[in-house]
Amino acid sequence: MLINIVTIFPDAVKSMLSIGVLAKAQNLGVLTLETHNPRDFSLDTHNSVDDSPYGGEPGMVMMAPPIFEAVSRINLPESNSTVLLSPQGKKFTQIEAERLSAFDSLTLICGRYEGVDERVADYLADEEISIGDYVLSGGESAAVVVAEAVARLLPGTLGHGAQAIQDDSHTSGLLQHPQYTRPSEYNGWVVPEVLRSGNHEAIAKWRRAESLKRTLKRRPDLLEEAELSEADIAELFRNGWSGKGKKI
Ligand code: SAH
């Protein structure tokens, strides 16, 4: 997959893109990351990328031409989605990350200042994506969030079997069970006995029950869509679930 990030702060995104799963995916050759700076395509001698808004309001707006120019120079495969990061976009979720991971290329446009000339959304972007209901001062951190969530879905990136991915929070439709590593005791806090028992069946059962319990406690809304077995439903009822919102 090719991920292009269109940003006036390429150095900021590059440092985040060169660590963790993003670095690994690039080393494995399953991902190529490129940055493209609209400032290199500014139409004036001051390299401006922003101007004051028509109609008069405080602040500046990113101009359309440098962004169109920057994107037009990218050699895009046919299977590409050009995404404008925006608090007005569709909310980014694990399902959206899975959808985006099927493209050969993503082109992520980062706004700054008070936003981006609307013609970018209307005539250049295929879609607008928001990473949540809050306003950032730039799209760079949002682009890194999207790139990272998508990159860990690319084959080989995580380096372990699909099973491990399946019980990740949100991938399974539930929150993940608690996890522990050595030491088995720290400050008198002990790792649950069952996890040290070597009894795989009991461990799987404990994990599923913990996963259900914490989803019920923290994110009961997720239970409405989750795939639940009869045993799961019984476990939830034991923990005080009313079954509200779920077709049982
Ligand atoms: N005035 C705009 C917000 C501009 S914030 C409005 O009210 O809609 C500046 C830039 O930060 C945006 O162009 C966008 O690229 C980015 N940004 C801010 N919040 C974001 C969010 N929740 N998700 C994705 N991008 C965001």
PDB file of C-alpha atoms and ligand atoms in Angstrom:
ATOM      1  CA  MET A   1       0.000   0.000   0.000  1.00  0.00           C
ATOM      2  CA  LEU A   2       1.060   3.557  -0.731  1.00  0.00           C
ATOM      3  CA  ILE A   3       0.135   6.249   1.804  1.00  0.00           C
ATOM      4  CA  ASN A   4       0.662   9.840   0.699  1.00  0.00           C
ATOM      5  CA  ILE A   5       0.413  12.551   3.316  1.00  0.00           C
ATOM      6  CA  VAL A   6      -0.143  16.053   2.010  1.00  0.00           C
ATOM      7  CA  THR A   7       1.105  18.404   4.713  1.00  0.00           C
ATOM      8  CA  ILE A   8       2.943  21.663   5.266  1.00  0.00           C
ATOM      9  CA  PHE A   9       4.716  19.963   8.219  1.00  0.00           C
ATOM     10  CA  PRO A  10       6.329  16.895   6.627  1.00  0.00           C
ATOM     11  CA  ASP A  11       8.994  16.608   9.333  1.00  0.00           C
ATOM     12  CA  ALA A  12       6.388  16.314  12.079  1.00  0.00           C
ATOM     13  CA  VAL A  13       4.614  13.398  10.423  1.00  0.00           C
ATOM     14  CA  LYS A  14       7.844  11.720   9.253  1.00  0.00           C
ATOM     15  CA  SER A  15       9.081  11.254  12.818  1.00  0.00           C
ATOM     16  CA  MET A  16       5.855   9.477  13.823  1.00  0.00           C
ATOM     17  CA  LEU A  17       5.851   7.431  10.634  1.00  0.00           C
ATOM     18  CA  SER A  18       9.315   6.028  11.221  1.00  0.00           C
ATOM     19  CA  ILE A  19       8.513   4.099  14.414  1.00  0.00           C
ATOM     20  CA  GLY A  20       6.521   1.025  15.428  1.00  0.00           C
ATOM     21  CA  VAL A  21       4.152  -0.707  13.027  1.00  0.00           C
ATOM     22  CA  LEU A  22       4.582   1.986  10.409  1.00  0.00           C
ATOM     23  CA  ALA A  23       8.357   1.461  10.333  1.00  0.00           C
ATOM     24  CA  LYS A  24       7.913  -2.296  10.325  1.00  0.00           C
ATOM     25  CA  ALA A  25       5.423  -2.249   7.456  1.00  0.00           C
ATOM     26  CA  GLN A  26       7.813  -0.083   5.430  1.00  0.00           C
ATOM     27  CA  ASN A  27      10.768  -2.376   6.162  1.00  0.00           C
ATOM     28  CA  LEU A  28       8.705  -5.384   5.090  1.00  0.00           C
ATOM     29  CA  GLY A  29       7.873  -3.587   1.860  1.00  0.00           C
ATOM     30  CA  VAL A  30       4.093  -3.797   2.401  1.00  0.00           C
ATOM     31  CA  LEU A  31       3.859  -0.034   2.863  1.00  0.00           C
ATOM     32  CA  THR A  32       5.392   3.018   1.210  1.00  0.00           C
ATOM     33  CA  LEU A  33       4.894   6.360   2.927  1.00  0.00           C
ATOM     34  CA  GLU A  34       5.434   9.659   1.176  1.00  0.00           C
ATOM     35  CA  THR A  35       4.921  13.248   2.220  1.00  0.00           C
ATOM     36  CA  HIS A  36       4.031  16.044  -0.211  1.00  0.00           C
ATOM     37  CA  ASN A  37       4.256  19.673   0.815  1.00  0.00           C
ATOM     38  CA  PRO A  38       1.726  22.126  -0.660  1.00  0.00           C
ATOM     39  CA  ARG A  39       4.245  24.881   0.065  1.00  0.00           C
ATOM     40  CA  ASP A  40       6.403  23.526  -2.768  1.00  0.00           C
ATOM     41  CA  PHE A  41       3.524  24.319  -5.114  1.00  0.00           C
ATOM     42  CA  SER A  42       2.616  27.773  -3.905  1.00  0.00           C
ATOM     43  CA  LEU A  43       1.770  30.227  -6.663  1.00  0.00           C
ATOM     44  CA  ASP A  44       3.487  33.269  -5.135  1.00  0.00           C
ATOM     45  CA  THR A  45       7.046  34.267  -4.248  1.00  0.00           C
ATOM     46  CA  HIS A  46       6.345  34.115  -0.495  1.00  0.00           C
ATOM     47  CA  ASN A  47       5.408  30.428  -0.728  1.00  0.00           C
ATOM     48  CA  SER A  48       2.007  31.202   0.795  1.00  0.00           C
ATOM     49  CA  VAL A  49      -0.395  28.362   1.390  1.00  0.00           C
ATOM     50  CA  ASP A  50      -3.091  30.306   3.236  1.00  0.00           C
ATOM     51  CA  ASP A  51      -5.092  33.479   2.862  1.00  0.00           C
ATOM     52  CA  SER A  52      -7.863  35.308   4.702  1.00  0.00           C
ATOM     53  CA  PRO A  53     -11.387  33.956   4.253  1.00  0.00           C
ATOM     54  CA  TYR A  54     -13.856  35.486   1.833  1.00  0.00           C
ATOM     55  CA  GLY A  55     -16.688  37.115   3.729  1.00  0.00           C
ATOM     56  CA  GLY A  56     -14.380  38.244   6.511  1.00  0.00           C
ATOM     57  CA  GLU A  57     -13.715  36.208   9.644  1.00  0.00           C
ATOM     58  CA  PRO A  58     -10.657  35.973  11.847  1.00  0.00           C
ATOM     59  CA  GLY A  59      -7.921  33.522  10.917  1.00  0.00           C
ATOM     60  CA  MET A  60      -6.646  32.062   7.683  1.00  0.00           C
ATOM     61  CA  VAL A  61      -7.825  29.367   5.295  1.00  0.00           C
ATOM     62  CA  MET A  62      -5.618  26.982   3.319  1.00  0.00           C
ATOM     63  CA  MET A  63      -5.711  27.823  -0.368  1.00  0.00           C
ATOM     64  CA  ALA A  64      -6.907  25.244  -2.883  1.00  0.00           C
ATOM     65  CA  PRO A  65      -4.282  25.545  -5.700  1.00  0.00           C
ATOM     66  CA  PRO A  66      -1.153  24.398  -3.793  1.00  0.00           C
ATOM     67  CA  ILE A  67      -3.063  21.344  -2.515  1.00  0.00           C
ATOM     68  CA  PHE A  68      -4.463  20.463  -5.959  1.00  0.00           C
ATOM     69  CA  GLU A  69      -0.979  20.902  -7.462  1.00  0.00           C
ATOM     70  CA  ALA A  70       0.692  18.752  -4.784  1.00  0.00           C
ATOM     71  CA  VAL A  71      -1.819  15.922  -5.309  1.00  0.00           C
ATOM     72  CA  SER A  72      -1.673  16.172  -9.111  1.00  0.00           C
ATOM     73  CA  ARG A  73       2.068  15.365  -9.062  1.00  0.00           C
ATOM     74  CA  ILE A  74       1.535  12.096  -7.182  1.00  0.00           C
ATOM     75  CA  ASN A  75       1.530   9.008  -9.342  1.00  0.00           C
ATOM     76  CA  LEU A  76      -1.712   7.522  -8.042  1.00  0.00           C
ATOM     77  CA  PRO A  77      -2.845   3.974  -8.736  1.00  0.00           C
ATOM     78  CA  GLU A  78      -6.453   3.508  -9.818  1.00  0.00           C
ATOM     79  CA  SER A  79      -7.380   2.092  -6.427  1.00  0.00           C
ATOM     80  CA  ASN A  80      -6.870   5.217  -4.339  1.00  0.00           C
ATOM     81  CA  SER A  81      -8.964   7.180  -1.923  1.00  0.00           C
ATOM     82  CA  THR A  82      -8.133  10.840  -1.412  1.00  0.00           C
ATOM     83  CA  VAL A  83      -9.156  11.754   2.119  1.00  0.00           C
ATOM     84  CA  LEU A  84      -9.488  15.208   3.621  1.00  0.00           C
ATOM     85  CA  LEU A  85      -8.959  15.042   7.391  1.00  0.00           C
ATOM     86  CA  SER A  86     -11.703  17.190   8.885  1.00  0.00           C
ATOM     87  CA  PRO A  87     -13.734  17.399  12.095  1.00  0.00           C
ATOM     88  CA  GLN A  88     -16.764  17.491   9.774  1.00  0.00           C
ATOM     89  CA  GLY A  89     -15.992  14.104   8.213  1.00  0.00           C
ATOM     90  CA  LYS A  90     -17.300  10.613   8.805  1.00  0.00           C
ATOM     91  CA  LYS A  91     -16.112   9.296  12.142  1.00  0.00           C
ATOM     92  CA  PHE A  92     -13.059   7.024  11.936  1.00  0.00           C
ATOM     93  CA  THR A  93     -13.579   3.562  13.435  1.00  0.00           C
ATOM     94  CA  GLN A  94     -11.984   0.113  13.168  1.00  0.00           C
ATOM     95  CA  ILE A  95     -14.510  -0.736  10.444  1.00  0.00           C
ATOM     96  CA  GLU A  96     -13.417   2.349   8.502  1.00  0.00           C
ATOM     97  CA  ALA A  97      -9.749   1.338   8.969  1.00  0.00           C
ATOM     98  CA  GLU A  98     -10.580  -2.082   7.502  1.00  0.00           C
ATOM     99  CA  ARG A  99     -12.374  -0.509   4.568  1.00  0.00           C
ATOM    100  CA  LEU A 100      -9.457   1.836   3.825  1.00  0.00           C
ATOM    101  CA  SER A 101      -6.899  -0.993   4.096  1.00  0.00           C
ATOM    102  CA  ALA A 102      -8.361  -2.516   0.915  1.00  0.00           C
ATOM    103  CA  PHE A 103      -7.191   0.394  -1.279  1.00  0.00           C
ATOM    104  CA  ASP A 104      -3.796   0.256  -3.029  1.00  0.00           C
ATOM    105  CA  SER A 105      -3.248   3.870  -2.042  1.00  0.00           C
ATOM    106  CA  LEU A 106      -4.506   6.493   0.396  1.00  0.00           C
ATOM    107  CA  THR A 107      -3.850  10.191  -0.028  1.00  0.00           C
ATOM    108  CA  LEU A 108      -4.375  12.002   3.259  1.00  0.00           C
ATOM    109  CA  ILE A 109      -4.751  15.781   3.091  1.00  0.00           C
ATOM    110  CA  CYS A 110      -3.972  17.657   6.314  1.00  0.00           C
ATOM    111  CA  GLY A 111      -5.644  20.991   6.921  1.00  0.00           C
ATOM    112  CA  ARG A 112      -4.256  23.756   9.146  1.00  0.00           C
ATOM    113  CA  TYR A 113      -5.374  27.188  10.357  1.00  0.00           C
ATOM    114  CA  GLU A 114      -9.169  27.645  10.282  1.00  0.00           C
ATOM    115  CA  GLY A 115      -9.528  24.899   7.688  1.00  0.00           C
ATOM    116  CA  VAL A 116      -9.274  24.280   3.963  1.00  0.00           C
ATOM    117  CA  ASP A 117     -10.886  26.009   0.968  1.00  0.00           C
ATOM    118  CA  GLU A 118     -14.096  24.039   0.381  1.00  0.00           C
ATOM    119  CA  ARG A 119     -13.155  23.286  -3.231  1.00  0.00           C
ATOM    120  CA  VAL A 120     -10.674  20.702  -1.928  1.00  0.00           C
ATOM    121  CA  ALA A 121     -13.550  18.783  -0.297  1.00  0.00           C
ATOM    122  CA  ASP A 122     -15.803  19.282  -3.322  1.00  0.00           C
ATOM    123  CA  TYR A 123     -13.479  18.562  -6.241  1.00  0.00           C
ATOM    124  CA  LEU A 124     -10.352  16.784  -4.976  1.00  0.00           C
ATOM    125  CA  ALA A 125     -11.190  14.594  -1.978  1.00  0.00           C
ATOM    126  CA  ASP A 126     -13.184  11.389  -2.358  1.00  0.00           C
ATOM    127  CA  GLU A 127     -14.175  11.511   1.297  1.00  0.00           C
ATOM    128  CA  GLU A 128     -13.751  13.433   4.553  1.00  0.00           C
ATOM    129  CA  ILE A 129     -12.734  11.660   7.739  1.00  0.00           C
ATOM    130  CA  SER A 130     -12.827  12.857  11.344  1.00  0.00           C
ATOM    131  CA  ILE A 131     -10.932  11.065  14.114  1.00  0.00           C
ATOM    132  CA  GLY A 132     -13.412  12.252  16.738  1.00  0.00           C
ATOM    133  CA  ASP A 133     -15.680  14.999  17.959  1.00  0.00           C
ATOM    134  CA  TYR A 134     -13.079  17.585  18.896  1.00  0.00           C
ATOM    135  CA  VAL A 135     -11.086  20.170  16.974  1.00  0.00           C
ATOM    136  CA  LEU A 136      -7.340  19.760  16.443  1.00  0.00           C
ATOM    137  CA  SER A 137      -5.180  22.550  15.152  1.00  0.00           C
ATOM    138  CA  GLY A 138      -4.033  20.479  12.190  1.00  0.00           C
ATOM    139  CA  GLY A 139      -4.733  17.284  10.288  1.00  0.00           C
ATOM    140  CA  GLU A 140      -1.235  15.818  10.819  1.00  0.00           C
ATOM    141  CA  SER A 141      -1.973  13.925  14.021  1.00  0.00           C
ATOM    142  CA  ALA A 142      -5.249  12.705  12.495  1.00  0.00           C
ATOM    143  CA  ALA A 143      -3.416  11.460   9.380  1.00  0.00           C
ATOM    144  CA  VAL A 144      -0.946   9.573  11.572  1.00  0.00           C
ATOM    145  CA  VAL A 145      -3.854   7.971  13.469  1.00  0.00           C
ATOM    146  CA  VAL A 146      -5.434   6.804  10.215  1.00  0.00           C
ATOM    147  CA  ALA A 147      -2.105   5.604   8.745  1.00  0.00           C
ATOM    148  CA  GLU A 148      -1.248   3.660  11.883  1.00  0.00           C
ATOM    149  CA  ALA A 149      -4.638   1.974  12.255  1.00  0.00           C
ATOM    150  CA  VAL A 150      -4.590   0.969   8.576  1.00  0.00           C
ATOM    151  CA  ALA A 151      -0.932  -0.160   8.533  1.00  0.00           C
ATOM    152  CA  ARG A 152      -1.385  -2.654  11.355  1.00  0.00           C
ATOM    153  CA  LEU A 153      -4.017  -4.413   9.222  1.00  0.00           C
ATOM    154  CA  LEU A 154      -1.620  -4.986   6.318  1.00  0.00           C
ATOM    155  CA  PRO A 155      -0.462  -8.599   5.993  1.00  0.00           C
ATOM    156  CA  GLY A 156       2.633  -9.459   8.040  1.00  0.00           C
ATOM    157  CA  THR A 157       2.850  -6.121   9.837  1.00  0.00           C
ATOM    158  CA  LEU A 158       2.021  -7.363  13.306  1.00  0.00           C
ATOM    159  CA  GLY A 159       4.159 -10.446  12.962  1.00  0.00           C
ATOM    160  CA  HIS A 160       1.812 -12.836  14.723  1.00  0.00           C
ATOM    161  CA  GLY A 161      -1.218 -14.883  13.761  1.00  0.00           C
ATOM    162  CA  ALA A 162      -4.600 -13.502  12.875  1.00  0.00           C
ATOM    163  CA  GLN A 163      -5.945 -14.922  16.145  1.00  0.00           C
ATOM    164  CA  ALA A 164      -4.200 -12.247  18.166  1.00  0.00           C
ATOM    165  CA  ILE A 165      -5.709  -9.522  16.062  1.00  0.00           C
ATOM    166  CA  GLN A 166      -9.172 -10.972  16.401  1.00  0.00           C
ATOM    167  CA  ASP A 167      -9.456 -10.330  20.104  1.00  0.00           C
ATOM    168  CA  ASP A 168      -8.127  -6.780  19.869  1.00  0.00           C
ATOM    169  CA  SER A 169     -10.631  -4.254  21.180  1.00  0.00           C
ATOM    170  CA  HIS A 170     -13.111  -3.183  18.459  1.00  0.00           C
ATOM    171  CA  THR A 171     -11.935  -5.882  16.025  1.00  0.00           C
ATOM    172  CA  SER A 172     -13.915  -8.486  17.937  1.00  0.00           C
ATOM    173  CA  GLY A 173     -16.774  -6.069  18.596  1.00  0.00           C
ATOM    174  CA  LEU A 174     -15.870  -6.142  22.312  1.00  0.00           C
ATOM    175  CA  LEU A 175     -13.142  -4.591  24.442  1.00  0.00           C
ATOM    176  CA  GLN A 176     -10.146  -6.828  24.972  1.00  0.00           C
ATOM    177  CA  HIS A 177      -9.584  -8.762  28.215  1.00  0.00           C
ATOM    178  CA  PRO A 178      -6.889  -7.497  30.635  1.00  0.00           C
ATOM    179  CA  GLN A 179      -3.311  -8.540  29.875  1.00  0.00           C
ATOM    180  CA  TYR A 180      -0.333  -9.245  32.132  1.00  0.00           C
ATOM    181  CA  THR A 181       3.312 -10.104  31.752  1.00  0.00           C
ATOM    182  CA  ARG A 182       6.176 -10.929  34.154  1.00  0.00           C
ATOM    183  CA  PRO A 183       6.686 -10.489  37.057  1.00  0.00           C
ATOM    184  CA  SER A 184       3.811 -12.588  38.371  1.00  0.00           C
ATOM    185  CA  GLU A 185       3.779 -10.512  41.535  1.00  0.00           C
ATOM    186  CA  TYR A 186       4.632  -6.842  41.890  1.00  0.00           C
ATOM    187  CA  ASN A 187       4.100  -4.813  45.081  1.00  0.00           C
ATOM    188  CA  GLY A 188       1.816  -7.596  46.252  1.00  0.00           C
ATOM    189  CA  TRP A 189      -0.356  -7.315  43.129  1.00  0.00           C
ATOM    190  CA  VAL A 190      -0.715 -10.773  41.708  1.00  0.00           C
ATOM    191  CA  VAL A 191      -1.461 -11.887  38.151  1.00  0.00           C
ATOM    192  CA  PRO A 192      -4.762 -13.863  38.115  1.00  0.00           C
ATOM    193  CA  GLU A 193      -4.101 -17.502  38.962  1.00  0.00           C
ATOM    194  CA  VAL A 194      -5.941 -18.868  35.922  1.00  0.00           C
ATOM    195  CA  LEU A 195      -3.516 -17.176  33.488  1.00  0.00           C
ATOM    196  CA  ARG A 196      -0.626 -19.023  35.125  1.00  0.00           C
ATOM    197  CA  SER A 197      -2.458 -22.351  35.212  1.00  0.00           C
ATOM    198  CA  GLY A 198      -1.524 -23.518  31.706  1.00  0.00           C
ATOM    199  CA  ASN A 199      -5.138 -24.651  31.265  1.00  0.00           C
ATOM    200  CA  HIS A 200      -5.912 -23.206  27.840  1.00  0.00           C
ATOM    201  CA  GLU A 201      -9.607 -23.876  27.988  1.00  0.00           C
ATOM    202  CA  ALA A 202      -9.958 -22.165  31.360  1.00  0.00           C
ATOM    203  CA  ILE A 203      -7.826 -19.244  30.122  1.00  0.00           C
ATOM    204  CA  ALA A 204      -9.984 -18.769  27.012  1.00  0.00           C
ATOM    205  CA  LYS A 205     -13.127 -18.886  29.160  1.00  0.00           C
ATOM    206  CA  TRP A 206     -11.731 -16.362  31.653  1.00  0.00           C
ATOM    207  CA  ARG A 207     -10.646 -14.001  28.864  1.00  0.00           C
ATOM    208  CA  ARG A 208     -14.032 -14.114  27.173  1.00  0.00           C
ATOM    209  CA  ALA A 209     -15.828 -13.458  30.476  1.00  0.00           C
ATOM    210  CA  GLU A 210     -13.499 -10.532  31.318  1.00  0.00           C
ATOM    211  CA  SER A 211     -13.939  -9.120  27.848  1.00  0.00           C
ATOM    212  CA  LEU A 212     -17.727  -9.265  28.198  1.00  0.00           C
ATOM    213  CA  LYS A 213     -17.690  -7.800  31.713  1.00  0.00           C
ATOM    214  CA  ARG A 214     -15.545  -4.828  30.830  1.00  0.00           C
ATOM    215  CA  THR A 215     -17.484  -4.118  27.661  1.00  0.00           C
ATOM    216  CA  LEU A 216     -20.686  -4.148  29.722  1.00  0.00           C
ATOM    217  CA  LYS A 217     -19.159  -1.803  32.276  1.00  0.00           C
ATOM    218  CA  ARG A 218     -17.329   0.624  29.986  1.00  0.00           C
ATOM    219  CA  ARG A 219     -18.974   0.449  26.573  1.00  0.00           C
ATOM    220  CA  PRO A 220     -22.408  -1.209  26.816  1.00  0.00           C
ATOM    221  CA  ASP A 221     -23.274   0.398  23.464  1.00  0.00           C
ATOM    222  CA  LEU A 222     -20.886  -2.061  21.767  1.00  0.00           C
ATOM    223  CA  LEU A 223     -22.985  -5.019  22.934  1.00  0.00           C
ATOM    224  CA  GLU A 224     -25.810  -3.961  20.639  1.00  0.00           C
ATOM    225  CA  GLU A 225     -23.743  -4.900  17.567  1.00  0.00           C
ATOM    226  CA  ALA A 226     -21.445  -7.609  18.980  1.00  0.00           C
ATOM    227  CA  GLU A 227     -21.775 -11.246  17.979  1.00  0.00           C
ATOM    228  CA  LEU A 228     -22.704 -13.062  21.168  1.00  0.00           C
ATOM    229  CA  SER A 229     -23.076 -16.770  21.858  1.00  0.00           C
ATOM    230  CA  GLU A 230     -25.640 -18.155  24.299  1.00  0.00           C
ATOM    231  CA  ALA A 231     -22.863 -18.592  26.856  1.00  0.00           C
ATOM    232  CA  ASP A 232     -21.873 -14.938  26.354  1.00  0.00           C
ATOM    233  CA  ILE A 233     -25.439 -13.792  26.913  1.00  0.00           C
ATOM    234  CA  ALA A 234     -25.709 -15.917  30.056  1.00  0.00           C
ATOM    235  CA  GLU A 235     -22.455 -14.383  31.346  1.00  0.00           C
ATOM    236  CA  LEU A 236     -23.752 -10.875  30.647  1.00  0.00           C
ATOM    237  CA  PHE A 237     -27.065 -11.559  32.401  1.00  0.00           C
ATOM    238  CA  ARG A 238     -25.130 -12.858  35.432  1.00  0.00           C
ATOM    239  CA  ASN A 239     -23.431  -9.459  35.485  1.00  0.00           C
ATOM    240  CA  GLY A 240     -26.646  -7.496  35.471  1.00  0.00           C
ATOM    241  CA  TRP A 241     -27.101  -6.849  31.756  1.00  0.00           C
ATOM    242  CA  SER A 242     -30.682  -6.129  30.733  1.00  0.00           C
ATOM    243  CA  GLY A 243     -30.166  -7.007  27.066  1.00  0.00           C
ATOM    244  CA  LYS A 244     -31.285  -3.492  26.164  1.00  0.00           C
ATOM    245  CA  GLY A 245     -30.703  -2.519  22.533  1.00  0.00           C
ATOM    246  CA  LYS A 246     -29.771  -6.031  21.475  1.00  0.00           C
ATOM    247  CA  LYS A 247     -31.943  -8.348  19.425  1.00  0.00           C
ATOM    248  CA  ILE A 248     -31.652 -11.643  21.253  1.00  0.00           C
TER     249      ILE A 248
HETATM  250  N1  SAH B   1     -12.723  25.488  11.354  1.00  0.00           N
HETATM  251  C1  SAH B   1     -12.759  24.098  11.079  1.00  0.00           C
HETATM  252  C2  SAH B   1     -11.716  23.338  11.887  1.00  0.00           C
HETATM  253  C3  SAH B   1     -10.296  23.623  11.453  1.00  0.00           C
HETATM  254  S1  SAH B   1      -9.125  22.767  12.388  1.00  0.00           S
HETATM  255  C4  SAH B   1     -14.152  23.565  11.442  1.00  0.00           C
HETATM  256  O1  SAH B   1     -14.771  24.092  12.349  1.00  0.00           O
HETATM  257  O2  SAH B   1     -14.614  22.582  10.838  1.00  0.00           O
HETATM  258  C5  SAH B   1      -7.754  22.717  11.283  1.00  0.00           C
HETATM  259  C6  SAH B   1      -7.514  21.386  10.585  1.00  0.00           C
HETATM  260  O3  SAH B   1      -7.256  20.387  11.566  1.00  0.00           O
HETATM  261  C7  SAH B   1      -8.660  20.868   9.755  1.00  0.00           C
HETATM  262  O4  SAH B   1      -8.639  21.417   8.450  1.00  0.00           O
HETATM  263  C8  SAH B   1      -8.408  19.368   9.753  1.00  0.00           C
HETATM  264  O5  SAH B   1      -7.517  18.975   8.709  1.00  0.00           O
HETATM  265  C9  SAH B   1      -7.725  19.134  11.089  1.00  0.00           C
HETATM  266  N2  SAH B   1      -8.645  18.583  12.102  1.00  0.00           N
HETATM  267  C10 SAH B   1      -9.128  19.242  13.179  1.00  0.00           C
HETATM  268  N3  SAH B   1      -9.924  18.449  13.919  1.00  0.00           N
HETATM  269  C11 SAH B   1      -9.944  17.247  13.310  1.00  0.00           C
HETATM  270  C12 SAH B   1     -10.589  16.014  13.593  1.00  0.00           C
HETATM  271  N4  SAH B   1     -11.379  15.859  14.642  1.00  0.00           N
HETATM  272  N5  SAH B   1     -10.383  14.978  12.737  1.00  0.00           N
HETATM  273  C13 SAH B   1      -9.591  15.128  11.652  1.00  0.00           C
HETATM  274  N6  SAH B   1      -8.954  16.275  11.334  1.00  0.00           N
HETATM  275  C14 SAH B   1      -9.116  17.320  12.148  1.00  0.00           C
END
